Short mmCIF file of C-alpha atoms and ligand atoms in Angstrom, two decimals:
data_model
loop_
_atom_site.label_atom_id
_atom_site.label_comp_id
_atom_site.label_asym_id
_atom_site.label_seq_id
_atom_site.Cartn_x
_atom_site.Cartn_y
_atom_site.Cartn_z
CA UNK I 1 -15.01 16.81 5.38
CA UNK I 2 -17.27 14.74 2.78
CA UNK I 3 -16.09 11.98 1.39
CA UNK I 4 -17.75 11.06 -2.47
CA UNK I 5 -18.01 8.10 -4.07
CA UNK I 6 -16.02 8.55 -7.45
CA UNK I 7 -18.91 7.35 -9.34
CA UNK I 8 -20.94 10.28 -7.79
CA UNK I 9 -24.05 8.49 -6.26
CA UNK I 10 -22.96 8.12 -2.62
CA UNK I 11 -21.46 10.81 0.07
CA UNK I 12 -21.20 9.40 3.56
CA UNK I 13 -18.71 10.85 6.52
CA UNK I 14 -15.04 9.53 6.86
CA UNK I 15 -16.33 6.97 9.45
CA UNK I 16 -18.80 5.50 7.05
CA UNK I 17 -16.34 5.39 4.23
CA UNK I 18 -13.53 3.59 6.50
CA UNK I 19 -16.28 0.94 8.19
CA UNK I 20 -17.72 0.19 4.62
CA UNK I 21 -14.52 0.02 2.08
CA UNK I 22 -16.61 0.21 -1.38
CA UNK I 23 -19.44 2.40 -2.02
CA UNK I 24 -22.40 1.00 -2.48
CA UNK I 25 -22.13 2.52 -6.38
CA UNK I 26 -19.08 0.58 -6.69
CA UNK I 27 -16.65 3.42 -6.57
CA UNK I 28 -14.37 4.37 -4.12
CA UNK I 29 -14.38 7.27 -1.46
CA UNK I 30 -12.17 10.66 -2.10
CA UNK I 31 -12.21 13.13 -0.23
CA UNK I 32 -14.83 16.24 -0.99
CA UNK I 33 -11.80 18.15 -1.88
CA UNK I 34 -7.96 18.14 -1.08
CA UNK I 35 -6.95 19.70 1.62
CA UNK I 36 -4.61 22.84 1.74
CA UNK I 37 -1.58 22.97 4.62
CA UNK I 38 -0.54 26.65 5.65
CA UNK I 39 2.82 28.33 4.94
CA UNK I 40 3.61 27.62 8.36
CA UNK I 41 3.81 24.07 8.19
CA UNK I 42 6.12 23.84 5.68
CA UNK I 43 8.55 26.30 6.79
CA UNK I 44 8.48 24.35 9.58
CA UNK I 45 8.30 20.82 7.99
CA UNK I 46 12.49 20.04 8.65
CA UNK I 47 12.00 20.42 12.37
CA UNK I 48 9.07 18.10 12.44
CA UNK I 49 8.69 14.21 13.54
CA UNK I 50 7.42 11.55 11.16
CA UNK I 51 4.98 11.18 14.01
CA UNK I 52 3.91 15.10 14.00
CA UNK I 53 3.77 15.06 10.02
CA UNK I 54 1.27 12.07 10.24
CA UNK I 55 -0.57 13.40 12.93
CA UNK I 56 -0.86 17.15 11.38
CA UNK I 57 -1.67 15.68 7.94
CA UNK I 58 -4.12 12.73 9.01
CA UNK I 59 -6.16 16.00 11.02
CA UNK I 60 -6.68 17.51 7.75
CA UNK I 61 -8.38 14.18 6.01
CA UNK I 62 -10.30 13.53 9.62
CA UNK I 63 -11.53 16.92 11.08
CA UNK I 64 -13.67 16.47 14.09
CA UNK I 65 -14.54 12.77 13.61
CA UNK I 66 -11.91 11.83 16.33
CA UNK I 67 -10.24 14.04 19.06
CA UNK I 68 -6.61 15.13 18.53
CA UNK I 69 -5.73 13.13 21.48
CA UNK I 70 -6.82 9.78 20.35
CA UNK I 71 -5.56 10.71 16.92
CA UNK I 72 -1.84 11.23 18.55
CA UNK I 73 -1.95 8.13 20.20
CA UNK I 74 -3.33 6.41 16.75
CA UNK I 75 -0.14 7.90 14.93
CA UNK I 76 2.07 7.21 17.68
CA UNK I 77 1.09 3.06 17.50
CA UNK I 78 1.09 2.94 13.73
CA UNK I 79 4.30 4.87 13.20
CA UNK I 80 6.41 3.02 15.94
CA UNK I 81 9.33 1.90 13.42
CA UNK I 82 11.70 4.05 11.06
CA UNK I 83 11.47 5.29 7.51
CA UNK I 84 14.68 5.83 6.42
CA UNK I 85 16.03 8.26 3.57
CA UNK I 86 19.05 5.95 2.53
CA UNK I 87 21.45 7.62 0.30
CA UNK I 88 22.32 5.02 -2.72
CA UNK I 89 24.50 7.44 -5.08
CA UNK I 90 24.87 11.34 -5.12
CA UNK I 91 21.36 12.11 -6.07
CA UNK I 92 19.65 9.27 -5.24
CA UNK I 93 18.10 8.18 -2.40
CA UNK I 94 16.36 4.86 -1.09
CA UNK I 95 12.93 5.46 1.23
CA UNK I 96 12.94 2.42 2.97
CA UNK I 97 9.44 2.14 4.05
CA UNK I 98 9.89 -1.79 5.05
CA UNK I 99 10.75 -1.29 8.77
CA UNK I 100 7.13 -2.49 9.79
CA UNK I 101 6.61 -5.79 11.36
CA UNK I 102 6.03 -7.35 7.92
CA UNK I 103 8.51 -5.46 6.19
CA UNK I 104 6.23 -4.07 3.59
CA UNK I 105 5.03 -0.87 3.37
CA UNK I 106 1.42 -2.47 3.41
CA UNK I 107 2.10 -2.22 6.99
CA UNK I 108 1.60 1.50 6.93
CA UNK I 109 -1.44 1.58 5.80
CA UNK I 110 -3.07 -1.51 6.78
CA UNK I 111 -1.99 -0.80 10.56
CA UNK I 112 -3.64 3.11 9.91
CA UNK I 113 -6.52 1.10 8.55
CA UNK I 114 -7.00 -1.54 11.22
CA UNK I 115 -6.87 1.31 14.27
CA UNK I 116 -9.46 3.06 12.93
CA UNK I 117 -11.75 0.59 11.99
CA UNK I 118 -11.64 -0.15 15.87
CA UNK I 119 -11.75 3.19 16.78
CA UNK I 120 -15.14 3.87 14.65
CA UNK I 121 -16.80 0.55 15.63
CA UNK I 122 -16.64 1.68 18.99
CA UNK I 123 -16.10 -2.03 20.36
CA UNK I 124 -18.60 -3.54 18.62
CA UNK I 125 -18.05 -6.82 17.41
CA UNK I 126 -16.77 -7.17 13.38
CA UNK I 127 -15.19 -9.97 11.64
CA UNK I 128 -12.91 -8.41 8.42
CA UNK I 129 -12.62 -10.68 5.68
CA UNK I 130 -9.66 -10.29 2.86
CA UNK I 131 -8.43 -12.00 0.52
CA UNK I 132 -4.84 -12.42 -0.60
CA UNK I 133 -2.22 -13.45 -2.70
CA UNK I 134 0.80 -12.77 -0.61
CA UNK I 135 1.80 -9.47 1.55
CA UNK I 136 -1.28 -7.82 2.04
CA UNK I 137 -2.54 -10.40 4.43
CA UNK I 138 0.27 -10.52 6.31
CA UNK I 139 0.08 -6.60 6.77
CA UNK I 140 -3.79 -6.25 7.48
CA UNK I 141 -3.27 -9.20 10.32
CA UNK I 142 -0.54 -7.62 11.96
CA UNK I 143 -2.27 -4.34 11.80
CA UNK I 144 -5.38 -6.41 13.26
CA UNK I 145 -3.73 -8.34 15.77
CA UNK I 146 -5.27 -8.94 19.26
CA UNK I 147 -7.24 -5.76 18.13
CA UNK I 148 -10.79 -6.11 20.59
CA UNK I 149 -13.74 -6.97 18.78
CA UNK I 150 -12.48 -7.66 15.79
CA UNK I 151 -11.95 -11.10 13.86
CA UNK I 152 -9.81 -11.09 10.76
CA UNK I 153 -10.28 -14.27 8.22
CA UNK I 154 -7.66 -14.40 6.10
CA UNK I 155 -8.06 -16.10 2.41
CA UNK I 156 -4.99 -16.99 0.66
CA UNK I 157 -4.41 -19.59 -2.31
CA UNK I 158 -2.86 -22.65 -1.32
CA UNK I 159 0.63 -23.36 -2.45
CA UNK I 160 0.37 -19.93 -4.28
CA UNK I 161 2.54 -17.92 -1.43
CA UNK I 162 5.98 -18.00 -0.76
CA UNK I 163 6.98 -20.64 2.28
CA UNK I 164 7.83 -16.90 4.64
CA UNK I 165 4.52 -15.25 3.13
CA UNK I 166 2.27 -18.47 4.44
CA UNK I 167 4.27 -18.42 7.46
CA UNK I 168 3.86 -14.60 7.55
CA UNK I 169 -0.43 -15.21 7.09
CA UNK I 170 -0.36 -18.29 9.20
CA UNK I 171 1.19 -18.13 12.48
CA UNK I 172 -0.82 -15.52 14.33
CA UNK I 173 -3.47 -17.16 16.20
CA UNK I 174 -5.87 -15.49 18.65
CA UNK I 175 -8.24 -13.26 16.28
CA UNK I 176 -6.24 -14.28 13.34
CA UNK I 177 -7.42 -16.96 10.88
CA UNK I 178 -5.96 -18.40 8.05
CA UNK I 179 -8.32 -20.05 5.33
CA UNK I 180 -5.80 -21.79 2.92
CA UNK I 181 -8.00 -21.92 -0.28
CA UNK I 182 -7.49 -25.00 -2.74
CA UNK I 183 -7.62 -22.84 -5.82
CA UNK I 184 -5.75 -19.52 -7.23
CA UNK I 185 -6.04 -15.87 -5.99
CA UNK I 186 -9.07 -15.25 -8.03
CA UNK I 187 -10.72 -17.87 -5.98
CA UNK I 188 -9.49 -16.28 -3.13
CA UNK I 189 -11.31 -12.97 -4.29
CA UNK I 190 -14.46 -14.37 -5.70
CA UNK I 191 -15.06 -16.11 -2.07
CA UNK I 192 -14.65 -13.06 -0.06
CA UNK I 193 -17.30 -11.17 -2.01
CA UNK I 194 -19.51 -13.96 -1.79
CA UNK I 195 -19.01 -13.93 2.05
CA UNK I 196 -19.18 -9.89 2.10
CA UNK I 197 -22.33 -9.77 0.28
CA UNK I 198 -24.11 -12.85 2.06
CA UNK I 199 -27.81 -12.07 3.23
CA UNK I 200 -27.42 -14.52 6.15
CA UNK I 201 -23.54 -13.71 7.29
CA UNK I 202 -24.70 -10.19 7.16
CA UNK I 203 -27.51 -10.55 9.65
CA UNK I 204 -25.29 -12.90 12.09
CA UNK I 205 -22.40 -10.77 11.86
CA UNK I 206 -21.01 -7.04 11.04
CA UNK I 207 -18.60 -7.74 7.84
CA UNK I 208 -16.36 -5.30 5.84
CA UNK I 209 -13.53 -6.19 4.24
CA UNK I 210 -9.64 -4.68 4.42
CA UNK I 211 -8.66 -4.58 1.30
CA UNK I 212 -6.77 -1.62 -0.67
CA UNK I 213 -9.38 0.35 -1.46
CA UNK I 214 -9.94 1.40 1.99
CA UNK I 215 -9.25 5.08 2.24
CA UNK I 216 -7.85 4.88 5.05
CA UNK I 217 -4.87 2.77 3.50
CA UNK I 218 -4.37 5.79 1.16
CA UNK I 219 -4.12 8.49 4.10
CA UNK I 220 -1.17 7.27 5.88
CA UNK I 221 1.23 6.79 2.48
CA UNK I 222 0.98 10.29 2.21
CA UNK I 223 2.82 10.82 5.48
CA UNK I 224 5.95 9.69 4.29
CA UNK I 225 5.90 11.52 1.29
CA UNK I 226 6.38 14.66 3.34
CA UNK I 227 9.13 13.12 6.04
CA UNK I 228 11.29 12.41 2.63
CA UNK I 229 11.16 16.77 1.82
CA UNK I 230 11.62 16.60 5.92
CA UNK I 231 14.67 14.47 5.41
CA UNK I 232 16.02 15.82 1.89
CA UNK I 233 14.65 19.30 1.47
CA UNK I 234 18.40 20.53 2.76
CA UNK I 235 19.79 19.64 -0.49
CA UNK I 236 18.46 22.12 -2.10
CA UNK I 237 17.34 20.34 -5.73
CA UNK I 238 14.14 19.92 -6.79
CA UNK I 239 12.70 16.08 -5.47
CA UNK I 240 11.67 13.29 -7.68
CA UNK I 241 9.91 10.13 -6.86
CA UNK I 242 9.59 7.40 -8.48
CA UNK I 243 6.88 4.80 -7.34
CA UNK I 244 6.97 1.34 -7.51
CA UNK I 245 3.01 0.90 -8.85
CA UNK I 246 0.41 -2.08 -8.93
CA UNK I 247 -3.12 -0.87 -7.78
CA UNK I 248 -1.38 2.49 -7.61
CA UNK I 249 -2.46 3.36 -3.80
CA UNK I 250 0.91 4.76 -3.04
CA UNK I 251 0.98 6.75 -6.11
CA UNK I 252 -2.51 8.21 -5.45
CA UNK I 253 -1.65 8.78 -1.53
CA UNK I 254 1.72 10.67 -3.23
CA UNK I 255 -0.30 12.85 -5.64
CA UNK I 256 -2.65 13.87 -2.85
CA UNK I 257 0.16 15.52 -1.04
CA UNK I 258 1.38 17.35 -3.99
CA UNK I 259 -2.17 18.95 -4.43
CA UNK I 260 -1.95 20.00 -0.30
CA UNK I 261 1.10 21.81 -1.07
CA UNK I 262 4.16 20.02 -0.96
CA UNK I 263 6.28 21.17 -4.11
CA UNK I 264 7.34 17.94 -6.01
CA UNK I 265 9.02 18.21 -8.96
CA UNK I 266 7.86 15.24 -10.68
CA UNK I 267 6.42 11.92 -10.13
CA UNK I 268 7.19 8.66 -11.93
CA UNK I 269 4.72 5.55 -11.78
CA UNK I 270 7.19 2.36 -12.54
CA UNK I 271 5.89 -0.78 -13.67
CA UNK I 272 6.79 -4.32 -14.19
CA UNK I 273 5.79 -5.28 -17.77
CA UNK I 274 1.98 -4.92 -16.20
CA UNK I 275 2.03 -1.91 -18.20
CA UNK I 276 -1.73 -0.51 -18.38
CA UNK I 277 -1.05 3.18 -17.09
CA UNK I 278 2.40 3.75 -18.73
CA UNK I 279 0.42 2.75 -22.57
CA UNK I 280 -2.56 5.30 -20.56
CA UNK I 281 0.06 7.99 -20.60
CA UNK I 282 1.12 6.97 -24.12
CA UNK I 283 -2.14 6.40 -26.11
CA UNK I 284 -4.81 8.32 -23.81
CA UNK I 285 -6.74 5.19 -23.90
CA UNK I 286 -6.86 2.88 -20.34
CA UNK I 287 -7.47 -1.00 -21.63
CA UNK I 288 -7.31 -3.40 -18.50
CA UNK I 289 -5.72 -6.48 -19.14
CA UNK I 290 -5.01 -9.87 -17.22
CA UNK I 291 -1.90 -9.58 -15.26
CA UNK I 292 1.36 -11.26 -15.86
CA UNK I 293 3.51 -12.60 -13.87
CA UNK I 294 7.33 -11.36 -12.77
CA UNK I 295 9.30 -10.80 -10.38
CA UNK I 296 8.13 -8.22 -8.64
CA UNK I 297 5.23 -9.75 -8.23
CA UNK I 298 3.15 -7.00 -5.43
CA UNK I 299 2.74 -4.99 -8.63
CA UNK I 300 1.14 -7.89 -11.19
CA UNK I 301 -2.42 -5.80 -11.35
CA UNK I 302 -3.62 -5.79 -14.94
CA UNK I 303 -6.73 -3.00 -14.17
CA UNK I 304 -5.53 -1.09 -11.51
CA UNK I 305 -8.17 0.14 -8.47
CA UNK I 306 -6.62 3.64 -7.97
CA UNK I 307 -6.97 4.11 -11.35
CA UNK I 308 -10.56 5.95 -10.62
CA UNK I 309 -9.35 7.99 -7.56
CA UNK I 310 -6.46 9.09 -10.54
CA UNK I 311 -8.90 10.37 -12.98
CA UNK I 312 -10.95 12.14 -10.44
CA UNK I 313 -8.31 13.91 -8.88
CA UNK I 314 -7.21 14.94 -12.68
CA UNK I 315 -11.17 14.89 -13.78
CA UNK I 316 -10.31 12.43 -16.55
CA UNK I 317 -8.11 14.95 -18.42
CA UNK I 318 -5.12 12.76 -19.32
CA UNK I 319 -3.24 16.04 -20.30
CA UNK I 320 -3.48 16.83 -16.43
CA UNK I 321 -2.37 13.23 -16.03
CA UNK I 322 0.55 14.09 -18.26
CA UNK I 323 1.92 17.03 -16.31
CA UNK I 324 1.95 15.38 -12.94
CA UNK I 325 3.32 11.88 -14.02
CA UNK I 326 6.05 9.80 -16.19
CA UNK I 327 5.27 6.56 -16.30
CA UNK I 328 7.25 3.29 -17.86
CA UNK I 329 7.62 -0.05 -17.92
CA UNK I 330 10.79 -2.58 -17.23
CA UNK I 331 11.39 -6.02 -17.96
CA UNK I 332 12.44 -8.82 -15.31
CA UNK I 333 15.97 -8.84 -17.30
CA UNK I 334 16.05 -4.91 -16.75
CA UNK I 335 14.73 -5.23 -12.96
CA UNK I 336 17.99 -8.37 -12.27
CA UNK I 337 20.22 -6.33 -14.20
CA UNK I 338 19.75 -3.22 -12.00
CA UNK I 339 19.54 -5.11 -8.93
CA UNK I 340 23.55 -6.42 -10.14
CA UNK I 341 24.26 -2.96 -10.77
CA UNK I 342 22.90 -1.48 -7.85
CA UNK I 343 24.95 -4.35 -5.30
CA UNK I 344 28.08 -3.99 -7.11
CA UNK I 345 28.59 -0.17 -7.50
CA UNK I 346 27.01 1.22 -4.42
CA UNK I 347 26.58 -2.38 -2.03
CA UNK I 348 23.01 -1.41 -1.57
CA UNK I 349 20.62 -4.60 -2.20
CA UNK I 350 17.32 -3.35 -3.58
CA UNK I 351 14.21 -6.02 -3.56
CA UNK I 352 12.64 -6.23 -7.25
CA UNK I 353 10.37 -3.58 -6.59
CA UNK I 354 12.74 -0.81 -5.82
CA UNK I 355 14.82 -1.87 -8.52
CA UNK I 356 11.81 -1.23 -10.82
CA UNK I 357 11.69 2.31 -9.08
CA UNK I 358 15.42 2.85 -9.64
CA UNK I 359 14.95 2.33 -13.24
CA UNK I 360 12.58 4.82 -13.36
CA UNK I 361 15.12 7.67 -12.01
CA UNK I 362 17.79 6.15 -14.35
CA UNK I 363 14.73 6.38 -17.12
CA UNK I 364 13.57 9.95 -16.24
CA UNK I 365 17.19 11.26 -15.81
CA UNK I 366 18.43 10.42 -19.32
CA UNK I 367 14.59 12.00 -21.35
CA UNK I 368 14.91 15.02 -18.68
CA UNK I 369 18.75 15.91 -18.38
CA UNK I 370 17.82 18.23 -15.27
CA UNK I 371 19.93 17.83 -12.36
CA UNK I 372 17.33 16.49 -9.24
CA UNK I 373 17.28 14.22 -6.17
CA UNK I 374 15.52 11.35 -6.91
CA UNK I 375 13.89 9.18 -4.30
CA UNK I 376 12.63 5.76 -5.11
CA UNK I 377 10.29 4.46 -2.37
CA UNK I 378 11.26 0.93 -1.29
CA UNK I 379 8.53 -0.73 -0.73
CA UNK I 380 9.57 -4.13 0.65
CA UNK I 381 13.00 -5.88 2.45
CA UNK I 382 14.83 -7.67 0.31
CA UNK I 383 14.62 -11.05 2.23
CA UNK I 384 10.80 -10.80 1.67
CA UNK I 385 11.61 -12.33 -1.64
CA UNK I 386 14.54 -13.85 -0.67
CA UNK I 387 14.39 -16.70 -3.45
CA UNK I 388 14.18 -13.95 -6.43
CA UNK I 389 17.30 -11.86 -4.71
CA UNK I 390 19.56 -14.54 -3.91
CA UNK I 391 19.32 -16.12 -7.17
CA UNK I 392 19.86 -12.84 -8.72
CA UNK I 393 22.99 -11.38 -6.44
CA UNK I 394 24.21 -14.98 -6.58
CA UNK I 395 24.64 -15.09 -2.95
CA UNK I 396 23.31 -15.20 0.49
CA UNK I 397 21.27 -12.50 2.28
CA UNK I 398 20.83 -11.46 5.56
CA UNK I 399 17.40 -12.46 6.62
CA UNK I 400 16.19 -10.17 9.52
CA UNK I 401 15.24 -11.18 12.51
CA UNK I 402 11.80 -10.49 12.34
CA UNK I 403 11.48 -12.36 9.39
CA UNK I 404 13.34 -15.53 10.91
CA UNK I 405 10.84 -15.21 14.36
CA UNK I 406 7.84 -16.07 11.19
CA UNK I 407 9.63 -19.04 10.35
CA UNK I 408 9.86 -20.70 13.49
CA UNK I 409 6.46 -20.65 14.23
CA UNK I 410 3.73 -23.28 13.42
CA UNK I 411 1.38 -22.98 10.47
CA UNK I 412 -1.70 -22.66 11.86
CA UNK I 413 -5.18 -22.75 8.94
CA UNK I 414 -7.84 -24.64 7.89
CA UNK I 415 -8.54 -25.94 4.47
CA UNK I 416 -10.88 -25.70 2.38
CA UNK I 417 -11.96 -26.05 -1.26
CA UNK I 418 -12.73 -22.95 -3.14
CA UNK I 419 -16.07 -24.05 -2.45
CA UNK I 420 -18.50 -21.51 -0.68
CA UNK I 421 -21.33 -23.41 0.89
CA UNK I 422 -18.52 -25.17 2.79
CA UNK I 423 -16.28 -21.85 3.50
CA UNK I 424 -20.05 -20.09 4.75
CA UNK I 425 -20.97 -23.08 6.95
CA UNK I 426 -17.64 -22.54 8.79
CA UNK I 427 -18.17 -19.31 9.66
CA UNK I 428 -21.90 -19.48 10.65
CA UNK I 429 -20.21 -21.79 13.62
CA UNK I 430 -18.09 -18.75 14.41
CA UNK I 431 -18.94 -16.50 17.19
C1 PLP V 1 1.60 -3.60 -2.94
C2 PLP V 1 3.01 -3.41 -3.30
C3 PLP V 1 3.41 -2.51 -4.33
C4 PLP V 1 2.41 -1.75 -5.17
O1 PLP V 1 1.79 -0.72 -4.45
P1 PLP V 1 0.44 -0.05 -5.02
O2 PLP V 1 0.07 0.96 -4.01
O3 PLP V 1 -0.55 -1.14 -5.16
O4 PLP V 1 0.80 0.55 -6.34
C5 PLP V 1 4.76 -2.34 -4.57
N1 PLP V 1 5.69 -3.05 -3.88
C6 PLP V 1 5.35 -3.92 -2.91
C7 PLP V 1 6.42 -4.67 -2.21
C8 PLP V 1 4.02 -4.13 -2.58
O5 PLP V 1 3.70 -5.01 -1.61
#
């Protein structure tokens, strides 16, 4: 399999496209083509592990580039904790993809990522660089942790994460560093280009970066896309998800698995008022804007990166765009409301971003009148935004172990300005 940059100029293998990120046009890779799973796999899809979905499906992106064995044990490491279909109310159910060691879905795809990066640089020695403004970080150094060879700096804006996201970007150690920039996100951003595209840090060191646009972020979401039919088919009613959407990765990773075969009924991209793709659907024309701030803040992207892997899978018809998705917008009132709603009719507690999802069933159920089982994916644990959800429930919420283990541990970065000379000088001492 080829990948293909979508702005056309560059074709590489999947190794290539996983080690570099970005093409060097500035597009992103896709796959030559989408590939098609047998009959036979999905008659046989309900008898089938999360574990043996990923593996069979990854095969398909990967062909020979890595042997099936060292693919199994890949999938096996990666996909080591549950995804849950919850049921919320009669038709709709809750994919919990937060049972990662962050408790984001990030992890899913950042710990995909982080294998294979190893597994292609064949133990040669790579320092990843990524900038963040909260979970993403978090997810890409747990996915890199004590991982051989590899070094992971970690940018973040100071005093611009929550106190359990620092602690959650800060308390590795070994191959994990924290750079706690003196500026905002953008900063953050603008610094780890400079370092990626350095003539002298390239020639000391092998750099890429780990951010979302890695394709092999966007492989793994579309395992559990397929272990929610595994989980649900049984009911007998045609599926609906609705997706939670920022960069739209998992949206992207979901339409990809339509296209190999699996028989969705509809898809719904939900947004916070960050509302570029929904006024797409509406107008036909995409205008990027800066992005606001709310409450579910993971999805505050104003021009969207999957955006071009979108239009290439639909070659830029927005009437194909149309068929396939349903797209809308809620407001923070509309996203607390629905969180209330949700906790006092069914006693499930939704983070902000699955109650942006849930709005989008509620949305698409009352235009569409068909009866369906809706699935929103849950993309985060509630106590990863703990301040939002106990203010809004009014009330105390469990915070999970694994979250509490973060908080005892000591902060552990080094400061700097959002000044490169200094932030380049550091990292020329590295090793
Ligand atoms: C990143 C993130 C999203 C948005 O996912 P995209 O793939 O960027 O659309 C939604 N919810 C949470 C909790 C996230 O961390």
């Amino acid at each position: 399999m080829k990948y293909i940059s979508t702005r056309k100029h560059e074709e590489t293998n999947i190794k290539t496209a996983i080690l570099k990120g970005l093409a060097d046009d500035g597009g992103l890779f896709m796959p030559e083509y989408i590939p098609q799973l047998d009959a036979g796999f999905f008659e046989n899809l309900p008898n089938l592990s999360l574990q043996e979905i990923g593996f069979q499906v990854a095969k398909e992106f990967l062909g020979e580039s890595i042997s099936d064995d060292n693919l199994k044990e890949i999938i096996n490491e990666v996909l080591n904790f549950e995804i849950p279909a919850v049921k919320i109310s009669e038709n709709i159910y809750s994919l919990e993809l937060f049972h990662g060691p962050t408790m984001a879905f990030k992890d899913v795809g950042a710990r995909f990522m982080a294998r294979m990066m190893a597994y292609f640089s064949e133990g040669k020695p790579m320092k990843v660089v990524v900038a963040t403004s909260g979970d993403t970080g978090s997810a890409v150094a747990s996915g890199f942790f004590n991982v051989v060879g590899i070094e992971v700096y970690i940018l973040y804006p100071k005093g611009k994460v929550s106190p359990l996201q620092e602690k959650q970007l800060t308390t590795w150690g070994g191959n994990i560093k924290a750079l706690e920039i003196d500026g905002t996100f953008d900063d953050c951003q603008a610094l780890a280009k400079q370092i990626l595209s350095d003539e002298e840090l390239n020639q000391k060191f092998t750099l890429t970066s780990a951010n979302s646009i890695n394709i092999a972020r966007l492989i793994p979401q579309s395992f559990y896309y397929f272990w929610a039919f595994a989980q649900l088919e049984k009911l007998g009613k045609p599926i609906v998800f609705s997706v939670p959407s920022g960069n739209f990765g998992n949206l992207t990773a979901g339409l990809f698995t339509k296209k190999m075969g699996l028989p969705i009924h509809q898809f719904i991209a939900s947004t916070n008022a960050n509302d570029v793709i929904p006024k797409f659907l509406e107008t036909g024309n995409y205008e990027s804007k800066p992005s606001k701030q709310t409450i579910s803040n993971a999805m505050d992207v104003g021009n969207p990166s999957n955006f071009e892997r979108m239009k290439s899978l639909f070659n830029d018809d927005v009437s194909e765009f149309k068929k396939e998705i349903e797209s809308y917008s809620f407001s923070d009132e509309a996203t607390k409301e629905t969180m209330i709603k949700v906790k006092n009719d069914f006693g499930y507690t939704l983070d902000p971003h699955g109650a942006v999802a849930y709005l989008g069933l509620e949305k698409y159920s009352e235009k569409s009148n068909e009866d369906f089982v809706g699935v929103l994916l849950e993309t985060a644990h509630p106590a990863k935004f703990v301040e939002v959800v106990e203010e809004v429930l009014k009330g105390k919420i469990e915070i999970p172990e694994k979250l509490e283990a973060f908080n005892r541990k000591e902060k552990q970065s080094v400061e700097f300005p959002a000044d490169f000379e200094l932030v380049k000088a550091f990292l020329m001492e590295e090793k």
